[in-house]
PDB file of C-alpha atoms in Angstrom:
ATOM      1  CA  MET A   1     -44.610 -30.111 -15.041  1.00 59.00           C
ATOM      2  CA  LYS A   2     -45.528 -26.677 -16.390  1.00 60.00           C
ATOM      3  CA  LYS A   3     -45.016 -25.143 -12.951  1.00 63.00           C
ATOM      4  CA  ALA A   4     -41.512 -26.623 -12.769  1.00 60.00           C
ATOM      5  CA  TRP A   5     -40.581 -25.183 -16.160  1.00 59.00           C
ATOM      6  CA  LEU A   6     -42.054 -21.823 -15.239  1.00 54.00           C
ATOM      7  CA  ALA A   7     -40.133 -21.797 -11.962  1.00 55.00           C
ATOM      8  CA  LEU A   8     -36.944 -22.721 -13.810  1.00 58.00           C
ATOM      9  CA  LEU A   9     -37.525 -19.978 -16.372  1.00 55.00           C
ATOM     10  CA  LEU A  10     -38.258 -17.328 -13.757  1.00 56.00           C
ATOM     11  CA  GLY A  11     -35.327 -18.439 -11.603  1.00 56.00           C
ATOM     12  CA  SER A  12     -32.997 -18.271 -14.585  1.00 58.00           C
ATOM     13  CA  ALA A  13     -34.265 -14.825 -15.485  1.00 57.00           C
ATOM     14  CA  LEU A  14     -33.627 -13.601 -11.928  1.00 54.00           C
ATOM     15  CA  VAL A  15     -30.123 -15.051 -11.861  1.00 51.00           C
ATOM     16  CA  LEU A  16     -29.244 -13.616 -15.251  1.00 52.00           C
ATOM     17  CA  GLY A  17     -30.735 -10.270 -14.306  1.00 51.00           C
ATOM     18  CA  ALA A  18     -28.758 -10.178 -11.071  1.00 49.00           C
ATOM     19  CA  CYS A  19     -25.543 -11.090 -12.868  1.00 47.00           C
ATOM     20  CA  GLY A  20     -26.075  -8.429 -15.482  1.00 46.00           C
ATOM     21  CA  GLY A  21     -24.732  -5.011 -15.042  1.00 45.00           C
ATOM     22  CA  GLY A  22     -24.222  -1.819 -16.867  1.00 43.00           C
ATOM     23  CA  ASP A  23     -21.191  -0.869 -18.845  1.00 42.00           C
ATOM     24  CA  ASP A  24     -20.814   2.111 -16.536  1.00 42.00           C
ATOM     25  CA  THR A  25     -18.267   0.524 -14.208  1.00 43.00           C
ATOM     26  CA  ALA A  26     -14.712   1.716 -14.222  1.00 43.00           C
ATOM     27  CA  ASP A  27     -12.165  -0.565 -15.846  1.00 42.00           C
ATOM     28  CA  GLY A  28      -9.774  -0.125 -12.950  1.00 43.00           C
ATOM     29  CA  GLY A  29      -6.747   0.005 -15.235  1.00 45.00           C
ATOM     30  CA  SER A  30      -7.314  -3.436 -16.668  1.00 46.00           C
ATOM     31  CA  ASN A  31      -6.843  -3.851 -20.379  1.00 50.00           C
ATOM     32  CA  GLY A  32      -9.093  -6.923 -20.378  1.00 55.00           C
ATOM     33  CA  ASP A  33     -12.777  -7.403 -21.018  1.00 62.00           C
ATOM     34  CA  THR A  34     -14.735  -6.065 -18.038  1.00 67.00           C
ATOM     35  CA  THR A  35     -17.443  -8.707 -18.512  1.00 76.00           C
ATOM     36  CA  ALA A  36     -14.844 -11.464 -18.351  1.00 75.00           C
ATOM     37  CA  ASP A  37     -13.215  -9.758 -15.341  1.00 81.00           C
ATOM     38  CA  ALA A  38     -16.576  -9.550 -13.560  1.00 81.00           C
ATOM     39  CA  SER A  39     -17.255 -13.201 -14.226  1.00 89.00           C
ATOM     40  CA  LYS A  40     -13.776 -14.137 -13.016  1.00 95.00           C
ATOM     41  CA  GLY A  41     -14.200 -11.923  -9.942  1.00 94.00           C
ATOM     42  CA  GLU A  42     -17.459 -13.597  -9.013  1.00 95.00           C
ATOM     43  CA  GLU A  43     -15.911 -17.039  -9.555  1.00 96.00           C
ATOM     44  CA  LEU A  44     -12.903 -16.182  -7.363  1.00 96.00           C
ATOM     45  CA  VAL A  45     -15.109 -14.851  -4.575  1.00 96.00           C
ATOM     46  CA  LYS A  46     -17.445 -17.859  -4.686  1.00 95.00           C
ATOM     47  CA  LYS A  47     -14.462 -20.237  -4.624  1.00 96.00           C
ATOM     48  CA  ASN A  48     -12.460 -18.515  -1.882  1.00 95.00           C
ATOM     49  CA  CYS A  49     -14.892 -16.603   0.327  1.00 95.00           C
ATOM     50  CA  THR A  50     -18.135 -18.551   0.729  1.00 94.00           C
ATOM     51  CA  SER A  51     -16.753 -21.001   3.276  1.00 94.00           C
ATOM     52  CA  CYS A  52     -16.512 -18.159   5.817  1.00 94.00           C
ATOM     53  CA  HIS A  53     -18.886 -15.505   4.465  1.00 96.00           C
ATOM     54  CA  GLY A  54     -21.765 -17.821   3.494  1.00 95.00           C
ATOM     55  CA  GLU A  55     -23.029 -19.327   0.256  1.00 95.00           C
ATOM     56  CA  ASN A  56     -24.837 -16.092  -0.639  1.00 95.00           C
ATOM     57  CA  LEU A  57     -22.161 -13.912   0.980  1.00 96.00           C
ATOM     58  CA  GLU A  58     -24.674 -13.008   3.678  1.00 96.00           C
ATOM     59  CA  GLY A  59     -22.136 -13.410   6.477  1.00 95.00           C
ATOM     60  CA  MET A  60     -21.938 -16.176   9.058  1.00 93.00           C
ATOM     61  CA  GLY A  61     -21.324 -15.880  12.769  1.00 91.00           C
ATOM     62  CA  ASN A  62     -18.590 -13.282  13.241  1.00 92.00           C
ATOM     63  CA  THR A  63     -17.825 -12.867   9.539  1.00 94.00           C
ATOM     64  CA  PRO A  64     -19.380  -9.849   7.834  1.00 95.00           C
ATOM     65  CA  ALA A  65     -21.713 -10.007   4.868  1.00 96.00           C
ATOM     66  CA  LEU A  66     -20.093  -9.357   1.504  1.00 96.00           C
ATOM     67  CA  ASN A  67     -23.290  -9.216  -0.530  1.00 96.00           C
ATOM     68  CA  ASP A  68     -23.425  -5.441   0.052  1.00 97.00           C
ATOM     69  CA  VAL A  69     -19.788  -4.688   0.866  1.00 97.00           C
ATOM     70  CA  GLY A  70     -19.528  -2.180  -1.986  1.00 97.00           C
ATOM     71  CA  SER A  71     -21.963   0.096  -0.156  1.00 97.00           C
ATOM     72  CA  ARG A  72     -19.625   0.187   2.863  1.00 97.00           C
ATOM     73  CA  LEU A  73     -16.105  -0.004   1.428  1.00 97.00           C
ATOM     74  CA  SER A  74     -14.397   1.310  -1.689  1.00 98.00           C
ATOM     75  CA  GLU A  75     -12.627  -0.995  -4.115  1.00 97.00           C
ATOM     76  CA  GLU A  76      -9.278   0.127  -2.674  1.00 98.00           C
ATOM     77  CA  GLU A  77     -10.409  -0.614   0.894  1.00 98.00           C
ATOM     78  CA  ILE A  78     -11.646  -4.063  -0.131  1.00 97.00           C
ATOM     79  CA  LEU A  79      -8.351  -4.773  -1.883  1.00 97.00           C
ATOM     80  CA  ASP A  80      -6.493  -3.692   1.264  1.00 97.00           C
ATOM     81  CA  VAL A  81      -8.474  -6.188   3.369  1.00 97.00           C
ATOM     82  CA  ILE A  82      -7.816  -8.970   0.833  1.00 97.00           C
ATOM     83  CA  ASN A  83      -4.091  -8.205   0.727  1.00 97.00           C
ATOM     84  CA  ASN A  84      -3.471  -7.442   4.410  1.00 97.00           C
ATOM     85  CA  GLY A  85      -6.292  -9.167   6.267  1.00 95.00           C
ATOM     86  CA  LYS A  86      -8.430  -7.636   8.988  1.00 94.00           C
ATOM     87  CA  ASN A  87      -9.611  -9.045  12.321  1.00 93.00           C
ATOM     88  CA  ALA A  88     -10.116 -12.790  11.698  1.00 91.00           C
ATOM     89  CA  MET A  89      -9.656 -12.423   7.921  1.00 93.00           C
ATOM     90  CA  PRO A  90      -6.231 -13.820   7.001  1.00 94.00           C
ATOM     91  CA  LYS A  91      -4.123 -11.951   4.494  1.00 94.00           C
ATOM     92  CA  GLY A  92      -3.212 -13.276   1.085  1.00 91.00           C
ATOM     93  CA  LEU A  93      -6.082 -15.652   0.324  1.00 94.00           C
ATOM     94  CA  LEU A  94      -5.930 -14.053  -3.109  1.00 96.00           C
ATOM     95  CA  SER A  95      -3.035 -12.084  -4.526  1.00 96.00           C
ATOM     96  CA  GLY A  96      -2.010 -10.032  -7.521  1.00 97.00           C
ATOM     97  CA  GLU A  97      -4.496  -9.782 -10.367  1.00 97.00           C
ATOM     98  CA  ASP A  98      -6.866 -12.264  -8.695  1.00 97.00           C
ATOM     99  CA  ALA A  99      -7.121 -10.006  -5.631  1.00 97.00           C
ATOM    100  CA  GLU A 100      -7.706  -6.948  -7.839  1.00 97.00           C
ATOM    101  CA  VAL A 101     -10.413  -8.645  -9.905  1.00 97.00           C
ATOM    102  CA  ALA A 102     -12.173  -9.982  -6.787  1.00 97.00           C
ATOM    103  CA  ALA A 103     -12.027  -6.552  -5.122  1.00 97.00           C
ATOM    104  CA  ALA A 104     -13.486  -4.915  -8.226  1.00 97.00           C
ATOM    105  CA  TRP A 105     -16.367  -7.420  -8.271  1.00 97.00           C
ATOM    106  CA  LEU A 106     -17.009  -7.065  -4.549  1.00 97.00           C
ATOM    107  CA  ALA A 107     -17.032  -3.262  -4.843  1.00 97.00           C
ATOM    108  CA  GLN A 108     -20.005  -3.610  -7.216  1.00 97.00           C
ATOM    109  CA  GLN A 109     -22.018  -5.512  -4.596  1.00 96.00           C
ATOM    110  CA  LYS A 110     -24.324  -2.893  -3.095  1.00 94.00           C
TER     111      LYS A 110
END
């Protein structure tokens, strides 16, 4: 029983540590809370992207990994792909503020 609690505690600490971030990210013109935006961005990506890009955004088959997309593409480039599609990626899965918030969150994934 103690091992299960320890595993739960360590797992929670890893998840919380991975979800944390510095306050050094750019606001991107949003007047909202960047922590709330980041949480919303992660939620939008998990809801709309994992069916093709994998549960951990590691990529599946011909779909690229998104878990490090911020090291390859800028926030603007990611937003362009969300808005206009690319290769097998359809355009418009997210739009407006949702697309912007998701792109900002994805740009932080390095």
